[in-house]
Amino acid sequence: MKYIVMICVLLVSVSSLASSIIEGEDGYRLWLKYDPITSASLKKKYTQQVGRFHVTGDTETMQVVRDELNYALNGMLTDATVVSQKQAGLLVVAGDQASSLAASNSLDLKSVGDEGYVIHQTNDGDASQILVLANTDVGALYGTYRLLRQLQTHQPLDGLSVSSSPDIDLRVLNHWDNLDRHVERGYAGQSIWDWHKLPDYRYQRYIDYARANASIGINGTVLNNVNADPLILTPHYLTKVKALADMFRPYGIKVYLSVKFSSPQLIGDLDTSDPLDPEVRQWWKDKVADVYQQIPDFGGFLVKANSEGQPGPGDFGRTHAEGANMLASALAPHGGTVMWRAFVYANEKNEERSKQAYSEFKPLDGKFKDNVLVQVKNGPIDFQPREPFSPLFGAMPDTPLMMEFQITMEYLGFSTHFVYLGSMYEEVLQSDTYARGEGSTVAKVIDGDLFNHNVTGMAGVANIGTDRNWTGHIILQSNWYVFGRMAWDPQVSAKTVADDWIRMTLSNDDKVVASVSDMMMKSHEVTVNTMTPLGLHHIMGAGHHYGPAPWVDSLGRADWNSVYYHRAAKDGIGFDRSESGVNAVEQYFSPLKEQLSDPATTPEKYLLWFHHLPWDYEVKSSGRTLWNELVHRYYQGAADVEEMADTWDSLEGKLDPLQFHQVQMAMDIHEKEAIWWRNACVLYFQQFSGQPIPETLPKPEKSLADYQKMSFPHAPGQG
Ligand code: GCW
């Protein structure tokens, strides 16, 4: 044994000597790497098929298409060249010419609309061409990225026939970036927007950001934090916003801003911001006109109002609808949209927090103007590691609801945990609301199908910062990627997207793809087990949300404290949101309501979200008592993270060394933190259960008091 250990030590030191400079992929290129295709035969085939290409048109966007193809094909193939239309193996065309090519090839181009595309291989033997056709330039750009994905993932081009258009109109990133470059809940460095140097200094990173977004169909970006600084609407900042909008326009990306509802008072010298006051209304109209003068395709406003201390119409005795409609009226003549957030939980309301958004917004259904979307977080509380879907989905048939997912990992381990969110997004999107009977999934609510809405949207709170690898952790790039793919197509499977991402970012080796894909697909469930198994929620460190802290009990509001949420006591644990408790289940449709009312039929993943149960309650799937199941999940979660780390280690030599090394270091932290969560939570809850941790399991190395003493005043990303 000793001998083996010695050899290991030797090997480790040799390999660390050899690796004092690790060369390789630092992650900057994301999934757009375009490295040479190593299989000679495949490379030859692709080169024959698309090595000679032609892009028609000379608009800015078509120039972007040409540049991207030139860069990508010359990266992956040998000597890709721009040739005449006739000689081209690959032809990218938009507009009228695309329509006539579609007609002569019997392709339906009309139905893919303004952003869609058709890819088709003509059947002319040697003269066969691959056509990328679209009604608009940006459609051609999306089609180009789709075609490139085919090469990046080593899929055949023969007989290729793809027709695609987005199911959701507004596919938008929300940056919670402050003007001083601090990113609220950001774990990947500073804000990528260098406000001080804008509008003159234009980093290549801005263009690469636009390329990455366009490659996955993201067509909007809200540049600043929803806890908004009113200065964003001053002339000084608007010229900077304009510079970014100008850079993003060729990529089909519109710029939006978060605005502070009290801006008329804060930067406009008015005495009020009452949305029904004529002067206030005029102020917004003028301000909006200013914005459009500089940015003719400006997207609109995102608003957090009367939530967590932000001002809003409620301050003037007005409703959310009155506030939103006032802004909507100012934006409507210019084609702008209001995205009004439903994330509200008011101080003065004496109602359980998970119920408040529904109570406040449902009565307003149908009262919003046509250019307002209500933006709802996926769960009823707040981006917890796992939540049931928000009951608002399905409950407001006369209002288009936008999904808000969090891409940044505020509650899921910052930027050191290996967690793929695709499976979580899928779980939410495929949840059945039963709003119009069985099959009324959340996806159908937000893509407009269920209630026939014309405007639809999905927002993702960005995980992007100035880190070389953009997201602080290579694997977390996949969450940006999957957000875009699911916003384009909410029915796409998390697994399909994970596989594509791995092939484009890490490796095309089937075995590597299978291992990493397996890790990614289980990573969310595993991490939930390490933090908040069985429906527990909001038991993380106060304020910064780092690490376990189920003991938090002294914050100013009851519903800021962990103890409010887990309710652990001698008699059991969990939050009774059934009829016998706060009756949050009543906000769901039947038969879900009834299912969630009864612990026996509540999915175990939500058990303690909806029920307060005795420690000896028998958990159906395992037959264990609740206490033993809780302990089991925490231990299993930590063991699974360890296993993931081992799997990753086994990929050494099969991956780019720098990518491998970065993820390996983060995995080590994930492993340690999973054990920390496990120990702290098990010891804490044990005080109430009064029951032992089974002898067979390792004992926590510290006492509960030690865990409680840990403090992190400088944890990143704080609000
Ligand atoms: O989860 C909470 C975060 C806040 C955030 C808020 C929100 C931007 O802790 O930092 O504020 O959600 O979504 O508005």
GROMACS .gro file of N, CA and C in nm, residues 19-93:
model
  225
   19SER      N    1   0.402   2.009  -1.591
   19SER     CA    2   0.289   2.093  -1.630
   19SER      C    3   0.294   2.232  -1.567
   20SER      N    4   0.415   2.279  -1.536
   20SER     CA    5   0.419   2.413  -1.477
   20SER      C    6   0.368   2.517  -1.577
   21ILE      N    7   0.379   2.484  -1.704
   21ILE     CA    8   0.308   2.567  -1.802
   21ILE      C    9   0.214   2.473  -1.876
   22ILE      N   10   0.086   2.491  -1.853
   22ILE     CA   11  -0.008   2.406  -1.925
   22ILE      C   12  -0.060   2.484  -2.044
   23GLU      N   13  -0.028   2.434  -2.161
   23GLU     CA   14  -0.078   2.501  -2.280
   23GLU      C   15  -0.209   2.438  -2.321
   24GLY      N   16  -0.292   2.515  -2.379
   24GLY     CA   17  -0.416   2.456  -2.428
   24GLY      C   18  -0.529   2.555  -2.434
   25GLU      N   19  -0.648   2.501  -2.430
   25GLU     CA   20  -0.770   2.580  -2.450
   25GLU      C   21  -0.809   2.645  -2.317
   26ASP      N   22  -0.808   2.777  -2.313
   26ASP     CA   23  -0.843   2.841  -2.186
   26ASP      C   24  -0.993   2.866  -2.175
   27GLY      N   25  -1.066   2.837  -2.280
   27GLY     CA   26  -1.212   2.849  -2.271
   27GLY      C   27  -1.267   2.973  -2.338
   28TYR      N   28  -1.178   3.063  -2.381
   28TYR     CA   29  -1.228   3.188  -2.439
   28TYR      C   30  -1.314   3.163  -2.563
   29ARG      N   31  -1.276   3.063  -2.641
   29ARG     CA   32  -1.346   3.044  -2.769
   29ARG      C   33  -1.482   2.975  -2.754
   30LEU      N   34  -1.517   2.941  -2.631
   30LEU     CA   35  -1.647   2.879  -2.604
   30LEU      C   36  -1.671   2.758  -2.695
   31TRP      N   37  -1.792   2.749  -2.751
   31TRP     CA   38  -1.826   2.635  -2.839
   31TRP      C   39  -1.799   2.669  -2.986
   32LEU      N   40  -1.730   2.781  -3.008
   32LEU     CA   41  -1.701   2.820  -3.147
   32LEU      C   42  -1.552   2.804  -3.176
   33LYS      N   43  -1.499   2.687  -3.147
   33LYS     CA   44  -1.354   2.667  -3.156
   33LYS      C   45  -1.305   2.645  -3.299
   34TYR      N   46  -1.377   2.569  -3.376
   34TYR     CA   47  -1.342   2.544  -3.516
   34TYR      C   48  -1.199   2.492  -3.535
   35ASP      N   49  -1.156   2.403  -3.447
   35ASP     CA   50  -1.022   2.343  -3.464
   35ASP      C   51  -1.021   2.250  -3.585
   36PRO      N   52  -0.902   2.224  -3.642
   36PRO     CA   53  -0.894   2.137  -3.759
   36PRO      C   54  -0.959   2.001  -3.731
   37ILE      N   55  -1.034   1.953  -3.825
   37ILE     CA   56  -1.096   1.821  -3.811
   37ILE      C   57  -0.986   1.718  -3.829
   38THR      N   58  -0.972   1.631  -3.730
   38THR     CA   59  -0.855   1.544  -3.731
   38THR      C   60  -0.870   1.424  -3.825
   39SER      N   61  -0.990   1.379  -3.846
   39SER     CA   62  -1.007   1.266  -3.938
   39SER      C   63  -0.986   1.314  -4.082
   40ALA      N   64  -0.883   1.259  -4.146
   40ALA     CA   65  -0.847   1.306  -4.280
   40ALA      C   66  -0.963   1.285  -4.378
   41SER      N   67  -1.030   1.171  -4.366
   41SER     CA   68  -1.135   1.143  -4.464
   41SER      C   69  -1.255   1.237  -4.445
   42LEU      N   70  -1.288   1.261  -4.319
   42LEU     CA   71  -1.400   1.351  -4.294
   42LEU      C   72  -1.368   1.493  -4.341
   43LYS      N   73  -1.246   1.532  -4.313
   43LYS     CA   74  -1.202   1.666  -4.352
   43LYS      C   75  -1.209   1.682  -4.504
   44LYS      N   76  -1.165   1.577  -4.572
   44LYS     CA   77  -1.165   1.580  -4.717
   44LYS      C   78  -1.308   1.592  -4.770
   45LYS      N   79  -1.394   1.511  -4.712
   45LYS     CA   80  -1.534   1.510  -4.756
   45LYS      C   81  -1.597   1.648  -4.736
   46TYR      N   82  -1.581   1.701  -4.615
   46TYR     CA   83  -1.639   1.834  -4.587
   46TYR      C   84  -1.581   1.939  -4.682
   47THR      N   85  -1.449   1.928  -4.703
   47THR     CA   86  -1.385   2.028  -4.789
   47THR      C   87  -1.445   2.022  -4.929
   48GLN      N   88  -1.467   1.901  -4.978
   48GLN     CA   89  -1.531   1.889  -5.109
   48GLN      C   90  -1.670   1.951  -5.109
   49GLN      N   91  -1.740   1.928  -5.000
   49GLN     CA   92  -1.880   1.971  -4.998
   49GLN      C   93  -1.897   2.121  -4.975
   50VAL      N   94  -1.823   2.176  -4.880
   50VAL     CA   95  -1.848   2.317  -4.845
   50VAL      C   96  -1.724   2.405  -4.846
   51GLY      N   97  -1.611   2.349  -4.890
   51GLY     CA   98  -1.485   2.424  -4.891
   51GLY      C   99  -1.490   2.545  -4.984
   52ARG      N  100  -1.572   2.536  -5.089
   52ARG     CA  101  -1.590   2.651  -5.178
   52ARG      C  102  -1.728   2.708  -5.146
   53PHE      N  103  -1.730   2.830  -5.101
   53PHE     CA  104  -1.861   2.882  -5.057
   53PHE      C  105  -1.887   3.022  -5.109
   54HIS      N  106  -2.013   3.056  -5.106
   54HIS     CA  107  -2.052   3.189  -5.153
   54HIS      C  108  -2.166   3.242  -5.065
   55VAL      N  109  -2.152   3.367  -5.028
   55VAL     CA  110  -2.256   3.434  -4.949
   55VAL      C  111  -2.303   3.553  -5.030
   56THR      N  112  -2.430   3.561  -5.060
   56THR     CA  113  -2.477   3.675  -5.140
   56THR      C  114  -2.508   3.794  -5.049
   57GLY      N  115  -2.502   3.912  -5.106
   57GLY     CA  116  -2.544   4.032  -5.032
   57GLY      C  117  -2.429   4.095  -4.957
   58ASP      N  118  -2.439   4.228  -4.936
   58ASP     CA  119  -2.328   4.292  -4.867
   58ASP      C  120  -2.374   4.377  -4.749
   59THR      N  121  -2.487   4.339  -4.691
   59THR     CA  122  -2.527   4.407  -4.568
   59THR      C  123  -2.428   4.369  -4.458
   60GLU      N  124  -2.436   4.441  -4.348
   60GLU     CA  125  -2.346   4.411  -4.235
   60GLU      C  126  -2.362   4.267  -4.189
   61THR      N  127  -2.486   4.222  -4.184
   61THR     CA  128  -2.510   4.086  -4.136
   61THR      C  129  -2.455   3.983  -4.234
   62MET      N  130  -2.473   4.006  -4.363
   62MET     CA  131  -2.420   3.908  -4.459
   62MET      C  132  -2.268   3.910  -4.458
   63GLN      N  133  -2.210   4.024  -4.426
   63GLN     CA  134  -2.065   4.028  -4.411
   63GLN      C  135  -2.021   3.946  -4.289
   64VAL      N  136  -2.101   3.953  -4.183
   64VAL     CA  137  -2.073   3.871  -4.065
   64VAL      C  138  -2.080   3.723  -4.101
   65VAL      N  139  -2.180   3.687  -4.181
   65VAL     CA  140  -2.194   3.547  -4.224
   65VAL      C  141  -2.068   3.505  -4.300
   66ARG      N  142  -2.026   3.589  -4.390
   66ARG     CA  143  -1.907   3.558  -4.472
   66ARG      C  144  -1.783   3.542  -4.382
   67ASP      N  145  -1.768   3.637  -4.292
   67ASP     CA  146  -1.650   3.632  -4.203
   67ASP      C  147  -1.651   3.506  -4.118
   68GLU      N  148  -1.769   3.473  -4.064
   68GLU     CA  149  -1.777   3.356  -3.975
   68GLU      C  150  -1.744   3.229  -4.054
   69LEU      N  151  -1.799   3.220  -4.174
   69LEU     CA  152  -1.773   3.101  -4.255
   69LEU      C  153  -1.625   3.091  -4.291
   70ASN      N  154  -1.569   3.204  -4.327
   70ASN     CA  155  -1.429   3.207  -4.364
   70ASN      C  156  -1.342   3.158  -4.248
   71TYR      N  157  -1.371   3.212  -4.132
   71TYR     CA  158  -1.295   3.180  -4.012
   71TYR      C  159  -1.316   3.033  -3.973
   72ALA      N  160  -1.441   2.993  -3.972
   72ALA     CA  161  -1.475   2.859  -3.924
   72ALA      C  162  -1.426   2.752  -4.022
   73LEU      N  163  -1.454   2.773  -4.149
   73LEU     CA  164  -1.418   2.668  -4.246
   73LEU      C  165  -1.267   2.660  -4.264
   74ASN      N  166  -1.201   2.774  -4.256
   74ASN     CA  167  -1.055   2.768  -4.265
   74ASN      C  168  -0.993   2.708  -4.140
   75GLY      N  169  -1.066   2.717  -4.030
   75GLY     CA  170  -1.019   2.651  -3.909
   75GLY      C  171  -1.033   2.500  -3.919
   76MET      N  172  -1.149   2.456  -3.962
   76MET     CA  173  -1.178   2.312  -3.958
   76MET      C  174  -1.127   2.237  -4.081
   77LEU      N  175  -1.124   2.306  -4.196
   77LEU     CA  176  -1.090   2.238  -4.321
   77LEU      C  177  -0.958   2.292  -4.376
   78THR      N  178  -0.926   2.251  -4.499
   78THR     CA  179  -0.806   2.310  -4.562
   78THR      C  180  -0.851   2.401  -4.675
   79ASP      N  181  -0.795   2.520  -4.674
   79ASP     CA  182  -0.813   2.614  -4.785
   79ASP      C  183  -0.957   2.635  -4.827
   80ALA      N  184  -1.038   2.674  -4.736
   80ALA     CA  185  -1.175   2.710  -4.774
   80ALA      C  186  -1.169   2.844  -4.846
   81THR      N  187  -1.246   2.858  -4.953
   81THR     CA  188  -1.237   2.984  -5.030
   81THR      C  189  -1.374   3.032  -5.073
   82VAL      N  190  -1.379   3.164  -5.085
   82VAL     CA  191  -1.499   3.227  -5.138
   82VAL      C  192  -1.491   3.216  -5.290
   83VAL      N  193  -1.596   3.167  -5.351
   83VAL     CA  194  -1.600   3.151  -5.497
   83VAL      C  195  -1.729   3.213  -5.550
   84SER      N  196  -1.746   3.207  -5.680
   84SER     CA  197  -1.869   3.262  -5.737
   84SER      C  198  -1.987   3.172  -5.699
   85GLN      N  199  -2.104   3.229  -5.714
   85GLN     CA  200  -2.225   3.158  -5.674
   85GLN      C  201  -2.236   3.022  -5.745
   86LYS      N  202  -2.201   3.023  -5.872
   86LYS     CA  203  -2.215   2.901  -5.953
   86LYS      C  204  -2.121   2.790  -5.909
   87GLN      N  205  -2.000   2.832  -5.873
   87GLN     CA  206  -1.898   2.732  -5.836
   87GLN      C  207  -1.913   2.681  -5.693
   88ALA      N  208  -1.999   2.747  -5.617
   88ALA     CA  209  -2.000   2.721  -5.473
   88ALA      C  210  -2.062   2.587  -5.437
   89GLY      N  211  -1.998   2.518  -5.343
   89GLY     CA  212  -2.058   2.397  -5.286
   89GLY      C  213  -2.157   2.437  -5.178
   90LEU      N  214  -2.129   2.550  -5.114
   90LEU     CA  215  -2.218   2.602  -5.009
   90LEU      C  216  -2.262   2.742  -5.050
   91LEU      N  217  -2.391   2.761  -5.049
   91LEU     CA  218  -2.445   2.890  -5.091
   91LEU      C  219  -2.539   2.942  -4.982
   92VAL      N  220  -2.509   3.062  -4.931
   92VAL     CA  221  -2.594   3.122  -4.827
   92VAL      C  222  -2.664   3.243  -4.886
   93VAL      N  223  -2.795   3.241  -4.883
   93VAL     CA  224  -2.871   3.346  -4.950
   93VAL      C  225  -2.990   3.388  -4.864
   0.00000   0.00000   0.00000
